[in-house]
């Protein structure tokens, strides 16, 4: 399937690296977030709900080992004995926002499980001091590891508007320090944030290309219950993009990214019962098909605009 895809799909990379399909299990280690607990500020990003942008299905009160087993069992029910290798994805809230001893204890669950072939740690760029990065580097010597940083937009005015409580400069610094340790970085962008024009979104993509991040997740702006944006949206203050607009912006984005950058995700994973808008984003397969069709229509692929841009 990948040979026909116009972009470098991460799941295909995993299949090649590990010789079979690898399944991701999302975990909630019970962390908080510096953007909610007052370390940086209060209230959280305006798009984030009380679950800390987690797609986690198990209740967070369950132990991490149980969450892992439940998640793996869910995949086995669907895929039978094909589901043998897993990535433990520490996703909810900020997964480096705790003392080192606690972090070690939490990461050990994934590191020591024999069926877990890789670890992904989702965090913020302002939460990776040198000791944390040393720990992550130690882990990457033991197991395949990704660190995922939310950037969302490479424009400080937009970050301020959505209450991200970190700057673009902090993101750049975190990425460079992480990469210096040989750890692969996946950066997250949201297309359609209030205040971000299409030109600004593409500038965010260009920054990631220049930094040479190893992976990217892009998703459309989602309005979820319990977020500050939910109120703004219901008062008519947040314009919502159409699927056609999103598909066009993603195609433009992919064309500007070097082929080496792995595409981890192009759709969001808001829990269906929390999603308010846009309605079309519930149909992930439809959105992915539309992106592929659009790129085929343009006869383009990931990176195809780069030679033109260099001229
Ligand atoms: S999106 Fe992440 S950084 Fe923002 S409030 Fe939610 S958990 Fe915190």
Short mmCIF file of C-alpha atoms and ligand atoms in Angstrom, two decimals:
data_model
loop_
_atom_site.label_atom_id
_atom_site.label_comp_id
_atom_site.label_asym_id
_atom_site.label_seq_id
_atom_site.Cartn_x
_atom_site.Cartn_y
_atom_site.Cartn_z
CA UNK A 1 0.00 0.00 0.00
CA UNK A 2 2.79 2.40 0.96
CA UNK A 3 4.44 2.31 -2.48
CA UNK A 4 1.30 3.94 -3.82
CA UNK A 5 0.95 6.44 -1.04
CA UNK A 6 2.06 9.98 -1.84
CA UNK A 7 3.62 10.39 1.61
CA UNK A 8 5.99 8.57 3.95
CA UNK A 9 3.64 6.85 6.36
CA UNK A 10 5.06 6.12 9.83
CA UNK A 11 3.11 2.89 10.27
CA UNK A 12 4.71 1.54 7.11
CA UNK A 13 8.14 2.49 8.48
CA UNK A 14 7.32 0.52 11.63
CA UNK A 15 6.24 -2.47 9.58
CA UNK A 16 9.55 -2.43 7.72
CA UNK A 17 11.63 -1.87 10.84
CA UNK A 18 9.97 -4.57 12.96
CA UNK A 19 8.95 -6.98 10.20
CA UNK A 20 5.23 -6.76 11.00
CA UNK A 21 2.48 -4.36 11.95
CA UNK A 22 3.11 -2.51 15.20
CA UNK A 23 0.20 -1.34 17.32
CA UNK A 24 0.10 1.72 19.54
CA UNK A 25 -1.34 1.58 23.05
CA UNK A 26 -2.09 4.98 24.58
CA UNK A 27 -1.40 5.43 28.27
CA UNK A 28 -2.43 7.93 30.90
CA UNK A 29 0.20 7.98 33.65
CA UNK A 30 -1.79 10.43 35.73
CA UNK A 31 0.48 13.41 35.06
CA UNK A 32 -0.69 16.99 35.05
CA UNK A 33 0.38 19.76 32.73
CA UNK A 34 2.36 22.94 33.56
CA UNK A 35 -0.18 24.84 31.56
CA UNK A 36 -2.96 23.71 33.90
CA UNK A 37 -1.38 23.34 37.31
CA UNK A 38 0.08 26.83 37.55
CA UNK A 39 3.73 25.90 36.91
CA UNK A 40 3.48 28.04 33.78
CA UNK A 41 -0.08 29.21 33.86
CA UNK A 42 -3.63 28.04 34.49
CA UNK A 43 -6.50 26.94 32.31
CA UNK A 44 -4.65 24.93 29.65
CA UNK A 45 -4.57 25.38 25.90
CA UNK A 46 -7.91 26.68 24.75
CA UNK A 47 -8.51 23.62 22.52
CA UNK A 48 -7.71 21.08 25.25
CA UNK A 49 -10.34 19.34 27.35
CA UNK A 50 -10.06 17.93 30.85
CA UNK A 51 -8.57 14.66 29.57
CA UNK A 52 -5.37 16.43 28.49
CA UNK A 53 -5.93 15.75 24.79
CA UNK A 54 -5.84 12.03 25.40
CA UNK A 55 -7.46 9.41 23.18
CA UNK A 56 -7.02 6.95 26.04
CA UNK A 57 -9.89 4.54 26.51
CA UNK A 58 -9.04 2.89 29.87
CA UNK A 59 -9.90 4.93 32.96
CA UNK A 60 -6.75 6.78 34.09
CA UNK A 61 -7.24 5.37 37.59
CA UNK A 62 -6.20 1.97 36.21
CA UNK A 63 -2.54 1.13 36.76
CA UNK A 64 -0.24 1.65 33.80
CA UNK A 65 0.45 -2.08 33.53
CA UNK A 66 -3.28 -2.75 33.38
CA UNK A 67 -3.79 -0.02 30.80
CA UNK A 68 -1.07 -1.59 28.70
CA UNK A 69 -2.58 -5.08 28.99
CA UNK A 70 -6.10 -3.81 28.25
CA UNK A 71 -4.84 -1.89 25.22
CA UNK A 72 -2.90 -4.87 23.88
CA UNK A 73 -5.86 -7.20 24.47
CA UNK A 74 -8.08 -4.81 22.49
CA UNK A 75 -5.72 -5.02 19.50
CA UNK A 76 -5.51 -8.81 19.82
CA UNK A 77 -9.29 -9.07 19.76
CA UNK A 78 -9.32 -7.20 16.45
CA UNK A 79 -6.20 -8.59 14.82
CA UNK A 80 -5.73 -11.99 16.48
CA UNK A 81 -2.16 -13.29 16.62
CA UNK A 82 -1.04 -10.58 14.18
CA UNK A 83 -1.01 -8.15 17.14
CA UNK A 84 2.30 -9.10 18.75
CA UNK A 85 4.35 -5.91 18.83
CA UNK A 86 3.36 -2.66 20.48
CA UNK A 87 4.43 0.90 21.13
CA UNK A 88 3.64 2.23 24.60
CA UNK A 89 2.48 5.79 23.97
CA UNK A 90 2.58 8.03 27.03
CA UNK A 91 0.07 10.47 25.66
CA UNK A 92 -2.18 12.23 28.15
CA UNK A 93 -1.10 15.60 29.54
CA UNK A 94 2.67 16.25 29.85
CA UNK A 95 4.64 13.06 30.26
CA UNK A 96 7.91 14.58 31.47
CA UNK A 97 6.29 16.85 34.04
CA UNK A 98 7.29 14.99 37.22
CA UNK A 99 10.39 14.26 39.30
CA UNK A 100 12.91 11.94 37.67
CA UNK A 101 12.21 9.04 40.04
CA UNK A 102 8.55 9.10 39.12
CA UNK A 103 9.38 9.29 35.43
CA UNK A 104 11.69 6.28 35.71
CA UNK A 105 8.97 4.29 37.44
CA UNK A 106 6.37 5.21 34.81
CA UNK A 107 8.60 4.52 31.80
CA UNK A 108 9.77 1.21 33.28
CA UNK A 109 6.30 -0.23 32.57
CA UNK A 110 6.84 0.13 28.83
CA UNK A 111 10.58 -0.52 28.85
CA UNK A 112 10.30 -3.86 30.64
CA UNK A 113 7.32 -5.34 28.81
CA UNK A 114 8.58 -7.96 26.35
CA UNK A 115 5.91 -7.19 23.72
CA UNK A 116 6.58 -3.46 23.76
CA UNK A 117 9.08 -2.72 20.99
CA UNK A 118 9.01 1.04 21.30
CA UNK A 119 8.11 3.98 23.49
CA UNK A 120 6.62 7.34 22.56
CA UNK A 121 6.59 10.15 25.09
CA UNK A 122 4.30 13.12 24.47
CA UNK A 123 5.34 16.34 26.16
CA UNK A 124 5.81 20.11 25.91
CA UNK A 125 8.97 21.89 24.81
CA UNK A 126 9.25 23.72 28.14
CA UNK A 127 9.31 20.45 30.11
CA UNK A 128 12.53 18.84 28.98
CA UNK A 129 15.40 19.98 31.15
CA UNK A 130 18.79 18.34 30.71
CA UNK A 131 18.23 15.60 33.33
CA UNK A 132 14.97 14.59 31.61
CA UNK A 133 16.68 14.44 28.23
CA UNK A 134 19.51 12.39 29.77
CA UNK A 135 16.91 9.91 31.02
CA UNK A 136 15.24 9.76 27.61
CA UNK A 137 18.62 9.21 25.95
CA UNK A 138 19.28 6.36 28.39
CA UNK A 139 15.94 4.85 27.41
CA UNK A 140 16.61 5.24 23.70
CA UNK A 141 19.70 3.07 24.15
CA UNK A 142 17.40 0.32 25.46
CA UNK A 143 14.36 0.65 23.24
CA UNK A 144 13.14 2.39 20.10
CA UNK A 145 12.03 5.84 21.29
CA UNK A 146 10.25 8.92 20.04
CA UNK A 147 9.67 12.19 21.85
CA UNK A 148 6.59 14.06 20.68
CA UNK A 149 6.38 17.83 21.12
CA UNK A 150 3.23 19.84 20.65
CA UNK A 151 3.98 23.02 18.73
CA UNK A 152 0.58 23.53 17.04
CA UNK A 153 1.66 26.78 15.35
CA UNK A 154 5.06 28.35 14.74
CA UNK A 155 3.69 31.83 15.49
CA UNK A 156 3.96 33.32 18.95
CA UNK A 157 0.83 35.45 18.42
CA UNK A 158 -1.21 32.30 17.79
CA UNK A 159 0.41 30.45 20.69
CA UNK A 160 -0.51 33.38 22.94
CA UNK A 161 -4.05 33.41 21.65
CA UNK A 162 -4.56 29.71 22.39
CA UNK A 163 -2.76 29.96 25.75
CA UNK A 164 0.02 27.52 24.89
CA UNK A 165 2.28 29.23 27.41
CA UNK A 166 5.49 28.46 25.55
CA UNK A 167 7.21 30.20 22.68
CA UNK A 168 8.38 29.07 19.29
CA UNK A 169 11.95 29.68 20.45
CA UNK A 170 11.49 27.24 23.33
CA UNK A 171 10.25 24.64 20.87
CA UNK A 172 13.27 25.13 18.59
CA UNK A 173 15.61 24.85 21.55
CA UNK A 174 13.94 21.67 22.83
CA UNK A 175 14.05 20.03 19.41
CA UNK A 176 17.75 20.83 18.96
CA UNK A 177 18.68 19.56 22.42
CA UNK A 178 16.68 16.36 21.88
CA UNK A 179 18.16 15.68 18.46
CA UNK A 180 21.68 16.28 19.79
CA UNK A 181 21.12 13.20 21.94
CA UNK A 182 20.14 11.14 18.91
CA UNK A 183 16.48 10.95 19.92
CA UNK A 184 13.87 11.13 17.18
CA UNK A 185 11.39 13.99 17.44
CA UNK A 186 7.82 14.08 16.23
CA UNK A 187 6.20 17.54 16.18
CA UNK A 188 2.47 18.21 16.29
CA UNK A 189 0.71 20.92 14.29
CA UNK A 190 -2.94 21.95 14.26
CA UNK A 191 -4.22 23.41 11.01
CA UNK A 192 -7.06 25.92 11.33
CA UNK A 193 -6.21 27.59 14.64
CA UNK A 194 -7.84 30.99 15.12
CA UNK A 195 -5.48 33.70 13.89
CA UNK A 196 -3.44 31.37 11.68
CA UNK A 197 -3.83 32.13 7.98
CA UNK A 198 -3.02 29.44 5.37
CA UNK A 199 0.28 31.22 4.74
CA UNK A 200 1.09 31.04 8.46
CA UNK A 201 0.25 27.32 8.57
CA UNK A 202 2.65 26.66 5.74
CA UNK A 203 5.31 28.72 7.53
CA UNK A 204 4.87 26.39 10.52
CA UNK A 205 5.41 23.41 8.24
CA UNK A 206 8.49 25.07 6.75
CA UNK A 207 9.99 25.58 10.21
CA UNK A 208 9.64 21.86 10.96
CA UNK A 209 11.22 20.99 7.62
CA UNK A 210 14.16 23.31 8.36
CA UNK A 211 14.63 21.87 11.82
CA UNK A 212 14.71 18.39 10.35
CA UNK A 213 12.28 16.81 12.79
CA UNK A 214 11.99 13.10 12.11
CA UNK A 215 8.22 12.91 12.28
CA UNK A 216 5.09 15.04 12.08
CA UNK A 217 1.49 14.83 13.16
CA UNK A 218 -0.98 17.25 11.62
CA UNK A 219 -4.61 17.47 12.48
CA UNK A 220 -7.45 19.86 11.96
CA UNK A 221 -8.70 22.10 14.72
CA UNK A 222 -11.23 20.18 16.79
CA UNK A 223 -13.71 21.68 19.15
CA UNK A 224 -14.22 19.35 22.08
CA UNK A 225 -16.54 19.51 25.06
CA UNK A 226 -14.95 20.92 28.17
CA UNK A 227 -12.46 23.15 26.31
CA UNK A 228 -12.33 26.96 26.41
CA UNK A 229 -12.77 26.90 22.65
CA UNK A 230 -16.07 25.08 22.98
CA UNK A 231 -17.58 28.24 24.47
CA UNK A 232 -15.89 30.46 21.89
CA UNK A 233 -17.15 28.23 19.08
CA UNK A 234 -20.71 28.15 20.38
CA UNK A 235 -20.64 31.98 20.58
CA UNK A 236 -19.62 32.04 16.91
CA UNK A 237 -16.10 33.31 17.60
CA UNK A 238 -14.18 30.45 15.98
CA UNK A 239 -14.52 29.85 12.23
CA UNK A 240 -14.44 26.18 11.31
CA UNK A 241 -12.71 24.94 8.18
CA UNK A 242 -14.35 22.66 5.66
CA UNK A 243 -12.95 19.25 4.83
CA UNK A 244 -11.99 20.57 1.38
CA UNK A 245 -9.96 23.40 2.92
CA UNK A 246 -8.22 21.05 5.33
CA UNK A 247 -7.41 18.55 2.61
CA UNK A 248 -5.92 21.33 0.45
CA UNK A 249 -3.79 22.66 3.32
CA UNK A 250 -2.52 19.21 4.21
CA UNK A 251 -1.61 18.50 0.60
CA UNK A 252 0.23 21.85 0.44
CA UNK A 253 1.99 20.96 3.69
CA UNK A 254 3.08 17.50 2.60
CA UNK A 255 4.47 18.84 -0.65
CA UNK A 256 6.81 21.07 1.39
CA UNK A 257 8.14 18.34 3.68
CA UNK A 258 11.21 16.28 2.76
CA UNK A 259 10.34 12.64 2.10
CA UNK A 260 12.51 11.50 5.05
CA UNK A 261 10.08 13.02 7.56
CA UNK A 262 7.69 10.34 8.70
CA UNK A 263 4.01 11.18 8.70
CA UNK A 264 2.64 9.84 11.97
CA UNK A 265 -0.88 11.16 11.56
CA UNK A 266 -3.01 13.43 9.39
CA UNK A 267 -6.27 13.25 11.31
CA UNK A 268 -7.19 13.99 14.89
CA UNK A 269 -8.20 11.45 17.47
CA UNK A 270 -10.69 13.29 19.64
CA UNK A 271 -12.98 10.92 21.50
CA UNK A 272 -16.24 10.77 19.49
CA UNK A 273 -18.48 11.60 22.46
CA UNK A 274 -16.45 14.76 23.17
CA UNK A 275 -16.24 16.10 19.61
CA UNK A 276 -18.43 19.11 18.87
CA UNK A 277 -17.01 20.14 15.48
CA UNK A 278 -16.14 19.73 12.70
CA UNK A 279 -18.50 16.88 11.99
CA UNK A 280 -16.53 15.68 8.98
CA UNK A 281 -13.48 14.97 11.14
CA UNK A 282 -15.26 11.94 12.61
CA UNK A 283 -14.70 10.14 9.30
CA UNK A 284 -10.95 9.66 9.35
CA UNK A 285 -10.76 7.22 6.46
CA UNK A 286 -12.79 9.59 4.30
CA UNK A 287 -10.39 12.45 5.15
CA UNK A 288 -7.29 10.35 4.46
CA UNK A 289 -8.73 9.16 1.15
CA UNK A 290 -9.52 12.74 0.20
CA UNK A 291 -5.92 13.83 0.96
CA UNK A 292 -4.51 11.01 -1.17
CA UNK A 293 -6.94 11.75 -3.99
CA UNK A 294 -6.06 15.43 -3.90
CA UNK A 295 -2.35 14.69 -4.15
CA UNK A 296 -2.94 12.29 -7.01
CA UNK A 297 -5.08 14.90 -8.73
CA UNK A 298 -2.17 17.34 -8.41
CA UNK A 299 0.29 14.64 -9.41
CA UNK A 300 2.28 15.57 -6.33
CA UNK A 301 3.86 13.76 -3.41
CA UNK A 302 5.57 14.57 -0.14
CA UNK A 303 8.45 16.93 -0.88
CA UNK A 304 7.49 17.62 -4.48
CA UNK A 305 7.31 21.39 -3.93
CA UNK A 306 10.79 21.60 -2.44
CA UNK A 307 12.67 21.81 -5.73
CA UNK A 308 10.31 24.53 -6.89
CA UNK A 309 10.76 26.42 -3.60
CA UNK A 310 14.57 26.24 -3.94
CA UNK A 311 14.43 28.00 -7.33
S1 LIG B 1 -2.86 20.33 25.09
FE1 LIG B 1 -1.22 19.50 26.34
S2 LIG B 1 -0.08 21.33 26.98
FE2 LIG B 1 -2.10 22.04 26.34
S3 LIG B 1 -3.33 22.07 28.23
FE3 LIG B 1 -3.68 20.09 27.19
S4 LIG B 1 -2.23 18.70 28.17
FE4 LIG B 1 -1.54 20.80 28.62
#
